[in-house]
């Protein structure tokens, strides 16, 4: 830097003369036919953008909901059934829920019959499980068990543990899957957990054999993500080779209610609708 230059003068970039303006190229007149084609393309493009925005908004609205807000929602390929919208029945005025701190007995004060999972769309309901006024006789439930000695033992156990009543529902879907859901209600959650459920399930195999089922093993493929808090669940599946049909079993303890969920199908039961059915029924009880 020379003695005559200031720092500001030395830092200033050399001036660049402006470029001469280049005239815009002439645009030839577009024939009327081409303009009509262009307008059509623009209209279709706008329509695609609108439909894409609407579709994205709809997808966001559905995926943003909890799964129980859209019961039975599924893609066409995952095998889930189309259940109706599920709503827990109202509690009597002033009654707590089964897992409220004010309800140490774990009592379900809502009508047990209203806590049964409804049949999915397209299913044929099994009216034999409706019972009288919605209450199933104990012998109808015991008929699910194959051996007389098991039925006799269970019958006595139900008497000893103070069974109050049984509500049941069953249906058959178009693919031939037969589902039976039994809700057994006792006096307290302690009775269910300590006196009944503990004698009816084991980790490796169920304590009593279901009619139509051969050996049954613990279903280790039932997803842990389907666990419903404050309830306990044990599931079994009949392994290959099985006979004319395969049977899946689930046993759920939820407060003072013990749920038994059975599915059977000629040629083999499907895991996804079984898992869906068990989870939704458990959520209704939670």
JSON list of C-alpha atoms in Angstrom, two decimals, residues 68-279:
[
{"chain": "A", "resi": 68, "resn": "UNK", "atom": "CA", "xyz": [-58.93, -46.84, 18.46]},
{"chain": "A", "resi": 69, "resn": "UNK", "atom": "CA", "xyz": [-60.32, -43.68, 16.83]},
{"chain": "A", "resi": 70, "resn": "UNK", "atom": "CA", "xyz": [-60.60, -45.61, 13.56]},
{"chain": "A", "resi": 71, "resn": "UNK", "atom": "CA", "xyz": [-61.30, -49.22, 14.60]},
{"chain": "A", "resi": 72, "resn": "UNK", "atom": "CA", "xyz": [-60.54, -51.83, 12.01]},
{"chain": "A", "resi": 73, "resn": "UNK", "atom": "CA", "xyz": [-58.65, -49.36, 9.81]},
{"chain": "A", "resi": 74, "resn": "UNK", "atom": "CA", "xyz": [-56.22, -51.34, 7.65]},
{"chain": "A", "resi": 75, "resn": "UNK", "atom": "CA", "xyz": [-54.67, -51.63, 4.28]},
{"chain": "A", "resi": 76, "resn": "UNK", "atom": "CA", "xyz": [-56.24, -54.14, 1.95]},
{"chain": "A", "resi": 77, "resn": "UNK", "atom": "CA", "xyz": [-53.36, -56.57, 2.35]},
{"chain": "A", "resi": 78, "resn": "UNK", "atom": "CA", "xyz": [-52.77, -56.84, 6.09]},
{"chain": "A", "resi": 79, "resn": "UNK", "atom": "CA", "xyz": [-55.78, -59.04, 6.82]},
{"chain": "A", "resi": 80, "resn": "UNK", "atom": "CA", "xyz": [-57.45, -57.01, 9.56]},
{"chain": "A", "resi": 81, "resn": "UNK", "atom": "CA", "xyz": [-61.22, -57.18, 9.88]},
{"chain": "A", "resi": 82, "resn": "UNK", "atom": "CA", "xyz": [-63.51, -54.19, 9.52]},
{"chain": "A", "resi": 83, "resn": "UNK", "atom": "CA", "xyz": [-64.90, -53.63, 13.00]},
{"chain": "A", "resi": 84, "resn": "UNK", "atom": "CA", "xyz": [-67.50, -50.94, 13.69]},
{"chain": "A", "resi": 85, "resn": "UNK", "atom": "CA", "xyz": [-66.57, -47.88, 15.71]},
{"chain": "A", "resi": 86, "resn": "UNK", "atom": "CA", "xyz": [-65.93, -48.92, 19.30]},
{"chain": "A", "resi": 87, "resn": "UNK", "atom": "CA", "xyz": [-67.22, -46.95, 22.26]},
{"chain": "A", "resi": 88, "resn": "UNK", "atom": "CA", "xyz": [-67.12, -47.96, 25.91]},
{"chain": "A", "resi": 89, "resn": "UNK", "atom": "CA", "xyz": [-70.56, -47.95, 27.52]},
{"chain": "A", "resi": 90, "resn": "UNK", "atom": "CA", "xyz": [-71.25, -45.16, 30.02]},
{"chain": "A", "resi": 91, "resn": "UNK", "atom": "CA", "xyz": [-70.64, -45.80, 33.69]},
{"chain": "A", "resi": 92, "resn": "UNK", "atom": "CA", "xyz": [-73.47, -45.42, 36.20]},
{"chain": "A", "resi": 93, "resn": "UNK", "atom": "CA", "xyz": [-73.44, -41.99, 37.79]},
{"chain": "A", "resi": 94, "resn": "UNK", "atom": "CA", "xyz": [-70.72, -41.70, 40.41]},
{"chain": "A", "resi": 95, "resn": "UNK", "atom": "CA", "xyz": [-69.10, -45.04, 39.58]},
{"chain": "A", "resi": 96, "resn": "UNK", "atom": "CA", "xyz": [-65.34, -45.18, 38.96]},
{"chain": "A", "resi": 97, "resn": "UNK", "atom": "CA", "xyz": [-63.65, -47.00, 36.09]},
{"chain": "A", "resi": 98, "resn": "UNK", "atom": "CA", "xyz": [-62.17, -50.46, 36.71]},
{"chain": "A", "resi": 99, "resn": "UNK", "atom": "CA", "xyz": [-58.63, -49.14, 37.22]},
{"chain": "A", "resi": 100, "resn": "UNK", "atom": "CA", "xyz": [-59.37, -45.93, 39.09]},
{"chain": "A", "resi": 101, "resn": "UNK", "atom": "CA", "xyz": [-57.66, -45.37, 42.43]},
{"chain": "A", "resi": 102, "resn": "UNK", "atom": "CA", "xyz": [-61.10, -45.19, 44.02]},
{"chain": "A", "resi": 103, "resn": "UNK", "atom": "CA", "xyz": [-61.83, -48.73, 42.79]},
{"chain": "A", "resi": 104, "resn": "UNK", "atom": "CA", "xyz": [-59.34, -51.10, 44.48]},
{"chain": "A", "resi": 105, "resn": "UNK", "atom": "CA", "xyz": [-61.51, -54.12, 43.67]},
{"chain": "A", "resi": 106, "resn": "UNK", "atom": "CA", "xyz": [-61.11, -53.49, 39.94]},
{"chain": "A", "resi": 107, "resn": "UNK", "atom": "CA", "xyz": [-64.85, -53.73, 39.43]},
{"chain": "A", "resi": 108, "resn": "UNK", "atom": "CA", "xyz": [-66.44, -53.09, 36.05]},
{"chain": "A", "resi": 109, "resn": "UNK", "atom": "CA", "xyz": [-69.59, -51.13, 36.86]},
{"chain": "A", "resi": 110, "resn": "UNK", "atom": "CA", "xyz": [-70.64, -50.85, 33.22]},
{"chain": "A", "resi": 111, "resn": "UNK", "atom": "CA", "xyz": [-72.95, -53.55, 31.88]},
{"chain": "A", "resi": 112, "resn": "UNK", "atom": "CA", "xyz": [-70.71, -56.51, 31.03]},
{"chain": "A", "resi": 113, "resn": "UNK", "atom": "CA", "xyz": [-72.83, -57.33, 27.98]},
{"chain": "A", "resi": 114, "resn": "UNK", "atom": "CA", "xyz": [-72.07, -53.89, 26.55]},
{"chain": "A", "resi": 115, "resn": "UNK", "atom": "CA", "xyz": [-68.33, -54.55, 26.92]},
{"chain": "A", "resi": 116, "resn": "UNK", "atom": "CA", "xyz": [-68.40, -57.39, 24.41]},
{"chain": "A", "resi": 117, "resn": "UNK", "atom": "CA", "xyz": [-66.59, -56.75, 21.14]},
{"chain": "A", "resi": 118, "resn": "UNK", "atom": "CA", "xyz": [-69.10, -56.45, 18.27]},
{"chain": "A", "resi": 119, "resn": "UNK", "atom": "CA", "xyz": [-68.83, -58.73, 15.25]},
{"chain": "A", "resi": 120, "resn": "UNK", "atom": "CA", "xyz": [-66.90, -57.33, 12.27]},
{"chain": "A", "resi": 121, "resn": "UNK", "atom": "CA", "xyz": [-68.54, -56.37, 8.99]},
{"chain": "A", "resi": 122, "resn": "UNK", "atom": "CA", "xyz": [-69.76, -59.31, 6.92]},
{"chain": "A", "resi": 123, "resn": "UNK", "atom": "CA", "xyz": [-69.72, -61.80, 9.80]},
{"chain": "A", "resi": 124, "resn": "UNK", "atom": "CA", "xyz": [-72.62, -64.09, 10.71]},
{"chain": "A", "resi": 125, "resn": "UNK", "atom": "CA", "xyz": [-73.38, -63.94, 14.43]},
{"chain": "A", "resi": 126, "resn": "UNK", "atom": "CA", "xyz": [-73.64, -67.16, 16.45]},
{"chain": "A", "resi": 127, "resn": "UNK", "atom": "CA", "xyz": [-76.99, -66.70, 18.20]},
{"chain": "A", "resi": 128, "resn": "UNK", "atom": "CA", "xyz": [-76.40, -69.78, 20.34]},
{"chain": "A", "resi": 129, "resn": "UNK", "atom": "CA", "xyz": [-74.00, -67.68, 22.45]},
{"chain": "A", "resi": 130, "resn": "UNK", "atom": "CA", "xyz": [-76.50, -64.91, 23.12]},
{"chain": "A", "resi": 131, "resn": "UNK", "atom": "CA", "xyz": [-77.90, -66.69, 26.14]},
{"chain": "A", "resi": 132, "resn": "UNK", "atom": "CA", "xyz": [-80.99, -65.53, 27.98]},
{"chain": "A", "resi": 133, "resn": "UNK", "atom": "CA", "xyz": [-81.14, -61.75, 28.28]},
{"chain": "A", "resi": 134, "resn": "UNK", "atom": "CA", "xyz": [-77.49, -61.76, 27.18]},
{"chain": "A", "resi": 135, "resn": "UNK", "atom": "CA", "xyz": [-76.26, -63.98, 30.03]},
{"chain": "A", "resi": 136, "resn": "UNK", "atom": "CA", "xyz": [-74.74, -67.31, 29.02]},
{"chain": "A", "resi": 137, "resn": "UNK", "atom": "CA", "xyz": [-75.33, -70.45, 31.10]},
{"chain": "A", "resi": 138, "resn": "UNK", "atom": "CA", "xyz": [-72.13, -71.85, 32.59]},
{"chain": "A", "resi": 139, "resn": "UNK", "atom": "CA", "xyz": [-72.59, -75.17, 30.78]},
{"chain": "A", "resi": 140, "resn": "UNK", "atom": "CA", "xyz": [-72.46, -73.40, 27.40]},
{"chain": "A", "resi": 141, "resn": "UNK", "atom": "CA", "xyz": [-69.07, -72.00, 28.29]},
{"chain": "A", "resi": 142, "resn": "UNK", "atom": "CA", "xyz": [-67.80, -75.30, 29.65]},
{"chain": "A", "resi": 143, "resn": "UNK", "atom": "CA", "xyz": [-68.77, -77.00, 26.37]},
{"chain": "A", "resi": 144, "resn": "UNK", "atom": "CA", "xyz": [-65.67, -75.40, 24.83]},
{"chain": "A", "resi": 145, "resn": "UNK", "atom": "CA", "xyz": [-63.47, -77.83, 26.77]},
{"chain": "A", "resi": 146, "resn": "UNK", "atom": "CA", "xyz": [-62.80, -81.26, 25.34]},
{"chain": "A", "resi": 147, "resn": "UNK", "atom": "CA", "xyz": [-62.39, -83.48, 28.41]},
{"chain": "A", "resi": 148, "resn": "UNK", "atom": "CA", "xyz": [-65.10, -84.27, 30.96]},
{"chain": "A", "resi": 149, "resn": "UNK", "atom": "CA", "xyz": [-62.65, -84.16, 33.84]},
{"chain": "A", "resi": 150, "resn": "UNK", "atom": "CA", "xyz": [-61.60, -80.66, 32.76]},
{"chain": "A", "resi": 151, "resn": "UNK", "atom": "CA", "xyz": [-65.20, -79.50, 32.58]},
{"chain": "A", "resi": 152, "resn": "UNK", "atom": "CA", "xyz": [-65.92, -80.92, 36.03]},
{"chain": "A", "resi": 153, "resn": "UNK", "atom": "CA", "xyz": [-62.84, -79.26, 37.51]},
{"chain": "A", "resi": 154, "resn": "UNK", "atom": "CA", "xyz": [-63.63, -75.91, 35.91]},
{"chain": "A", "resi": 155, "resn": "UNK", "atom": "CA", "xyz": [-67.27, -76.07, 36.99]},
{"chain": "A", "resi": 156, "resn": "UNK", "atom": "CA", "xyz": [-66.23, -76.49, 40.61]},
{"chain": "A", "resi": 157, "resn": "UNK", "atom": "CA", "xyz": [-63.61, -73.80, 40.30]},
{"chain": "A", "resi": 158, "resn": "UNK", "atom": "CA", "xyz": [-66.20, -71.32, 39.01]},
{"chain": "A", "resi": 159, "resn": "UNK", "atom": "CA", "xyz": [-68.39, -72.08, 42.01]},
{"chain": "A", "resi": 160, "resn": "UNK", "atom": "CA", "xyz": [-65.52, -71.77, 44.47]},
{"chain": "A", "resi": 161, "resn": "UNK", "atom": "CA", "xyz": [-64.35, -68.44, 43.08]},
{"chain": "A", "resi": 162, "resn": "UNK", "atom": "CA", "xyz": [-67.81, -66.88, 43.04]},
{"chain": "A", "resi": 163, "resn": "UNK", "atom": "CA", "xyz": [-68.51, -66.46, 39.33]},
{"chain": "A", "resi": 164, "resn": "UNK", "atom": "CA", "xyz": [-71.19, -63.78, 38.96]},
{"chain": "A", "resi": 165, "resn": "UNK", "atom": "CA", "xyz": [-72.14, -64.22, 35.31]},
{"chain": "A", "resi": 166, "resn": "UNK", "atom": "CA", "xyz": [-70.87, -64.80, 31.76]},
{"chain": "A", "resi": 167, "resn": "UNK", "atom": "CA", "xyz": [-71.49, -62.65, 28.69]},
{"chain": "A", "resi": 168, "resn": "UNK", "atom": "CA", "xyz": [-70.56, -64.09, 25.31]},
{"chain": "A", "resi": 169, "resn": "UNK", "atom": "CA", "xyz": [-70.57, -63.36, 21.61]},
{"chain": "A", "resi": 170, "resn": "UNK", "atom": "CA", "xyz": [-69.57, -65.42, 18.60]},
{"chain": "A", "resi": 171, "resn": "UNK", "atom": "CA", "xyz": [-69.46, -65.06, 14.83]},
{"chain": "A", "resi": 172, "resn": "UNK", "atom": "CA", "xyz": [-68.17, -66.62, 11.64]},
{"chain": "A", "resi": 173, "resn": "UNK", "atom": "CA", "xyz": [-66.48, -64.53, 8.95]},
{"chain": "A", "resi": 174, "resn": "UNK", "atom": "CA", "xyz": [-66.79, -65.27, 5.21]},
{"chain": "A", "resi": 175, "resn": "UNK", "atom": "CA", "xyz": [-63.39, -67.01, 5.17]},
{"chain": "A", "resi": 176, "resn": "UNK", "atom": "CA", "xyz": [-64.71, -69.58, 7.65]},
{"chain": "A", "resi": 177, "resn": "UNK", "atom": "CA", "xyz": [-62.98, -68.27, 10.80]},
{"chain": "A", "resi": 178, "resn": "UNK", "atom": "CA", "xyz": [-65.14, -68.96, 13.85]},
{"chain": "A", "resi": 179, "resn": "UNK", "atom": "CA", "xyz": [-64.66, -66.61, 16.81]},
{"chain": "A", "resi": 180, "resn": "UNK", "atom": "CA", "xyz": [-65.98, -66.97, 20.37]},
{"chain": "A", "resi": 181, "resn": "UNK", "atom": "CA", "xyz": [-65.55, -64.35, 23.09]},
{"chain": "A", "resi": 182, "resn": "UNK", "atom": "CA", "xyz": [-66.46, -65.10, 26.72]},
{"chain": "A", "resi": 183, "resn": "UNK", "atom": "CA", "xyz": [-66.36, -62.50, 29.50]},
{"chain": "A", "resi": 184, "resn": "UNK", "atom": "CA", "xyz": [-66.47, -64.04, 32.98]},
{"chain": "A", "resi": 185, "resn": "UNK", "atom": "CA", "xyz": [-67.05, -61.61, 35.85]},
{"chain": "A", "resi": 186, "resn": "UNK", "atom": "CA", "xyz": [-66.02, -62.29, 39.45]},
{"chain": "A", "resi": 187, "resn": "UNK", "atom": "CA", "xyz": [-66.22, -60.37, 42.72]},
{"chain": "A", "resi": 188, "resn": "UNK", "atom": "CA", "xyz": [-62.81, -58.68, 42.61]},
{"chain": "A", "resi": 189, "resn": "UNK", "atom": "CA", "xyz": [-59.66, -58.42, 40.53]},
{"chain": "A", "resi": 190, "resn": "UNK", "atom": "CA", "xyz": [-57.80, -60.35, 43.24]},
{"chain": "A", "resi": 191, "resn": "UNK", "atom": "CA", "xyz": [-60.05, -63.35, 42.67]},
{"chain": "A", "resi": 192, "resn": "UNK", "atom": "CA", "xyz": [-59.34, -63.27, 38.95]},
{"chain": "A", "resi": 193, "resn": "UNK", "atom": "CA", "xyz": [-55.59, -62.92, 39.34]},
{"chain": "A", "resi": 194, "resn": "UNK", "atom": "CA", "xyz": [-54.92, -65.14, 42.34]},
{"chain": "A", "resi": 195, "resn": "UNK", "atom": "CA", "xyz": [-57.63, -67.78, 42.34]},
{"chain": "A", "resi": 196, "resn": "UNK", "atom": "CA", "xyz": [-58.81, -68.30, 38.78]},
{"chain": "A", "resi": 197, "resn": "UNK", "atom": "CA", "xyz": [-56.41, -67.13, 36.07]},
{"chain": "A", "resi": 198, "resn": "UNK", "atom": "CA", "xyz": [-53.38, -68.58, 37.84]},
{"chain": "A", "resi": 199, "resn": "UNK", "atom": "CA", "xyz": [-54.91, -72.08, 37.65]},
{"chain": "A", "resi": 200, "resn": "UNK", "atom": "CA", "xyz": [-56.15, -71.79, 34.07]},
{"chain": "A", "resi": 201, "resn": "UNK", "atom": "CA", "xyz": [-53.06, -70.70, 32.16]},
{"chain": "A", "resi": 202, "resn": "UNK", "atom": "CA", "xyz": [-49.42, -71.65, 32.19]},
{"chain": "A", "resi": 203, "resn": "UNK", "atom": "CA", "xyz": [-46.57, -70.18, 30.20]},
{"chain": "A", "resi": 204, "resn": "UNK", "atom": "CA", "xyz": [-45.94, -73.12, 27.89]},
{"chain": "A", "resi": 205, "resn": "UNK", "atom": "CA", "xyz": [-49.38, -74.72, 27.44]},
{"chain": "A", "resi": 206, "resn": "UNK", "atom": "CA", "xyz": [-52.97, -74.01, 28.57]},
{"chain": "A", "resi": 207, "resn": "UNK", "atom": "CA", "xyz": [-54.19, -75.96, 31.57]},
{"chain": "A", "resi": 208, "resn": "UNK", "atom": "CA", "xyz": [-57.31, -77.29, 29.84]},
{"chain": "A", "resi": 209, "resn": "UNK", "atom": "CA", "xyz": [-57.68, -78.53, 26.27]},
{"chain": "A", "resi": 210, "resn": "UNK", "atom": "CA", "xyz": [-60.12, -76.72, 23.99]},
{"chain": "A", "resi": 211, "resn": "UNK", "atom": "CA", "xyz": [-62.48, -78.84, 21.91]},
{"chain": "A", "resi": 212, "resn": "UNK", "atom": "CA", "xyz": [-61.12, -79.32, 18.38]},
{"chain": "A", "resi": 213, "resn": "UNK", "atom": "CA", "xyz": [-57.57, -78.41, 19.37]},
{"chain": "A", "resi": 214, "resn": "UNK", "atom": "CA", "xyz": [-54.61, -80.71, 19.71]},
{"chain": "A", "resi": 215, "resn": "UNK", "atom": "CA", "xyz": [-51.45, -79.50, 21.39]},
{"chain": "A", "resi": 216, "resn": "UNK", "atom": "CA", "xyz": [-51.21, -75.78, 22.03]},
{"chain": "A", "resi": 217, "resn": "UNK", "atom": "CA", "xyz": [-48.03, -73.79, 22.64]},
{"chain": "A", "resi": 218, "resn": "UNK", "atom": "CA", "xyz": [-47.31, -70.29, 23.85]},
{"chain": "A", "resi": 219, "resn": "UNK", "atom": "CA", "xyz": [-47.75, -67.81, 20.99]},
{"chain": "A", "resi": 220, "resn": "UNK", "atom": "CA", "xyz": [-44.39, -66.03, 21.03]},
{"chain": "A", "resi": 221, "resn": "UNK", "atom": "CA", "xyz": [-45.24, -64.09, 17.87]},
{"chain": "A", "resi": 222, "resn": "UNK", "atom": "CA", "xyz": [-48.06, -62.07, 19.44]},
{"chain": "A", "resi": 223, "resn": "UNK", "atom": "CA", "xyz": [-46.64, -58.51, 19.29]},
{"chain": "A", "resi": 224, "resn": "UNK", "atom": "CA", "xyz": [-45.62, -56.85, 22.54]},
{"chain": "A", "resi": 225, "resn": "UNK", "atom": "CA", "xyz": [-46.78, -53.53, 21.05]},
{"chain": "A", "resi": 226, "resn": "UNK", "atom": "CA", "xyz": [-50.36, -54.82, 21.33]},
{"chain": "A", "resi": 227, "resn": "UNK", "atom": "CA", "xyz": [-50.13, -55.03, 25.11]},
{"chain": "A", "resi": 228, "resn": "UNK", "atom": "CA", "xyz": [-52.84, -53.02, 26.88]},
{"chain": "A", "resi": 229, "resn": "UNK", "atom": "CA", "xyz": [-51.72, -51.41, 30.13]},
{"chain": "A", "resi": 230, "resn": "UNK", "atom": "CA", "xyz": [-53.15, -52.65, 33.44]},
{"chain": "A", "resi": 231, "resn": "UNK", "atom": "CA", "xyz": [-54.21, -55.96, 31.90]},
{"chain": "A", "resi": 232, "resn": "UNK", "atom": "CA", "xyz": [-52.47, -59.29, 31.50]},
{"chain": "A", "resi": 233, "resn": "UNK", "atom": "CA", "xyz": [-52.69, -61.53, 28.44]},
{"chain": "A", "resi": 234, "resn": "UNK", "atom": "CA", "xyz": [-51.60, -65.07, 27.59]},
{"chain": "A", "resi": 235, "resn": "UNK", "atom": "CA", "xyz": [-52.03, -66.46, 24.08]},
{"chain": "A", "resi": 236, "resn": "UNK", "atom": "CA", "xyz": [-51.56, -69.91, 22.57]},
{"chain": "A", "resi": 237, "resn": "UNK", "atom": "CA", "xyz": [-51.54, -71.33, 19.07]},
{"chain": "A", "resi": 238, "resn": "UNK", "atom": "CA", "xyz": [-51.94, -74.89, 17.84]},
{"chain": "A", "resi": 239, "resn": "UNK", "atom": "CA", "xyz": [-48.71, -75.79, 16.00]},
{"chain": "A", "resi": 240, "resn": "UNK", "atom": "CA", "xyz": [-48.40, -77.87, 12.85]},
{"chain": "A", "resi": 241, "resn": "UNK", "atom": "CA", "xyz": [-49.33, -80.54, 12.14]},
{"chain": "A", "resi": 242, "resn": "UNK", "atom": "CA", "xyz": [-52.92, -79.87, 13.26]},
{"chain": "A", "resi": 243, "resn": "UNK", "atom": "CA", "xyz": [-56.10, -81.65, 12.27]},
{"chain": "A", "resi": 244, "resn": "UNK", "atom": "CA", "xyz": [-59.04, -80.41, 10.24]},
{"chain": "A", "resi": 245, "resn": "UNK", "atom": "CA", "xyz": [-58.80, -76.96, 11.83]},
{"chain": "A", "resi": 246, "resn": "UNK", "atom": "CA", "xyz": [-56.36, -74.85, 13.80]},
{"chain": "A", "resi": 247, "resn": "UNK", "atom": "CA", "xyz": [-57.29, -73.17, 17.09]},
{"chain": "A", "resi": 248, "resn": "UNK", "atom": "CA", "xyz": [-55.87, -69.99, 18.64]},
{"chain": "A", "resi": 249, "resn": "UNK", "atom": "CA", "xyz": [-56.56, -69.09, 22.27]},
{"chain": "A", "resi": 250, "resn": "UNK", "atom": "CA", "xyz": [-56.25, -65.93, 24.38]},
{"chain": "A", "resi": 251, "resn": "UNK", "atom": "CA", "xyz": [-56.83, -65.44, 28.10]},
{"chain": "A", "resi": 252, "resn": "UNK", "atom": "CA", "xyz": [-57.03, -61.89, 29.43]},
{"chain": "A", "resi": 253, "resn": "UNK", "atom": "CA", "xyz": [-57.29, -60.62, 33.01]},
{"chain": "A", "resi": 254, "resn": "UNK", "atom": "CA", "xyz": [-58.73, -57.10, 33.30]},
{"chain": "A", "resi": 255, "resn": "UNK", "atom": "CA", "xyz": [-59.84, -56.16, 36.78]},
{"chain": "A", "resi": 256, "resn": "UNK", "atom": "CA", "xyz": [-62.73, -58.36, 37.91]},
{"chain": "A", "resi": 257, "resn": "UNK", "atom": "CA", "xyz": [-63.22, -59.76, 34.36]},
{"chain": "A", "resi": 258, "resn": "UNK", "atom": "CA", "xyz": [-61.54, -62.78, 32.84]},
{"chain": "A", "resi": 259, "resn": "UNK", "atom": "CA", "xyz": [-61.85, -62.94, 29.04]},
{"chain": "A", "resi": 260, "resn": "UNK", "atom": "CA", "xyz": [-61.48, -66.08, 26.94]},
{"chain": "A", "resi": 261, "resn": "UNK", "atom": "CA", "xyz": [-61.12, -65.51, 23.19]},
{"chain": "A", "resi": 262, "resn": "UNK", "atom": "CA", "xyz": [-61.02, -68.45, 20.77]},
{"chain": "A", "resi": 263, "resn": "UNK", "atom": "CA", "xyz": [-60.63, -68.59, 17.00]},
{"chain": "A", "resi": 264, "resn": "UNK", "atom": "CA", "xyz": [-60.67, -71.68, 14.81]},
{"chain": "A", "resi": 265, "resn": "UNK", "atom": "CA", "xyz": [-60.55, -72.19, 11.07]},
{"chain": "A", "resi": 266, "resn": "UNK", "atom": "CA", "xyz": [-60.31, -75.11, 8.72]},
{"chain": "A", "resi": 267, "resn": "UNK", "atom": "CA", "xyz": [-56.90, -75.14, 7.08]},
{"chain": "A", "resi": 268, "resn": "UNK", "atom": "CA", "xyz": [-55.38, -72.70, 9.60]},
{"chain": "A", "resi": 269, "resn": "UNK", "atom": "CA", "xyz": [-56.24, -69.51, 11.46]},
{"chain": "A", "resi": 270, "resn": "UNK", "atom": "CA", "xyz": [-54.71, -66.16, 10.52]},
{"chain": "A", "resi": 271, "resn": "UNK", "atom": "CA", "xyz": [-52.54, -64.34, 13.05]},
{"chain": "A", "resi": 272, "resn": "UNK", "atom": "CA", "xyz": [-53.52, -60.74, 12.20]},
{"chain": "A", "resi": 273, "resn": "UNK", "atom": "CA", "xyz": [-57.30, -60.90, 12.78]},
{"chain": "A", "resi": 274, "resn": "UNK", "atom": "CA", "xyz": [-56.70, -62.91, 15.96]},
{"chain": "A", "resi": 275, "resn": "UNK", "atom": "CA", "xyz": [-54.29, -60.30, 17.31]},
{"chain": "A", "resi": 276, "resn": "UNK", "atom": "CA", "xyz": [-56.68, -57.52, 16.30]},
{"chain": "A", "resi": 277, "resn": "UNK", "atom": "CA", "xyz": [-59.66, -59.20, 17.98]},
{"chain": "A", "resi": 278, "resn": "UNK", "atom": "CA", "xyz": [-57.79, -59.88, 21.22]},
{"chain": "A", "resi": 279, "resn": "UNK", "atom": "CA", "xyz": [-56.39, -56.35, 21.42]}
]
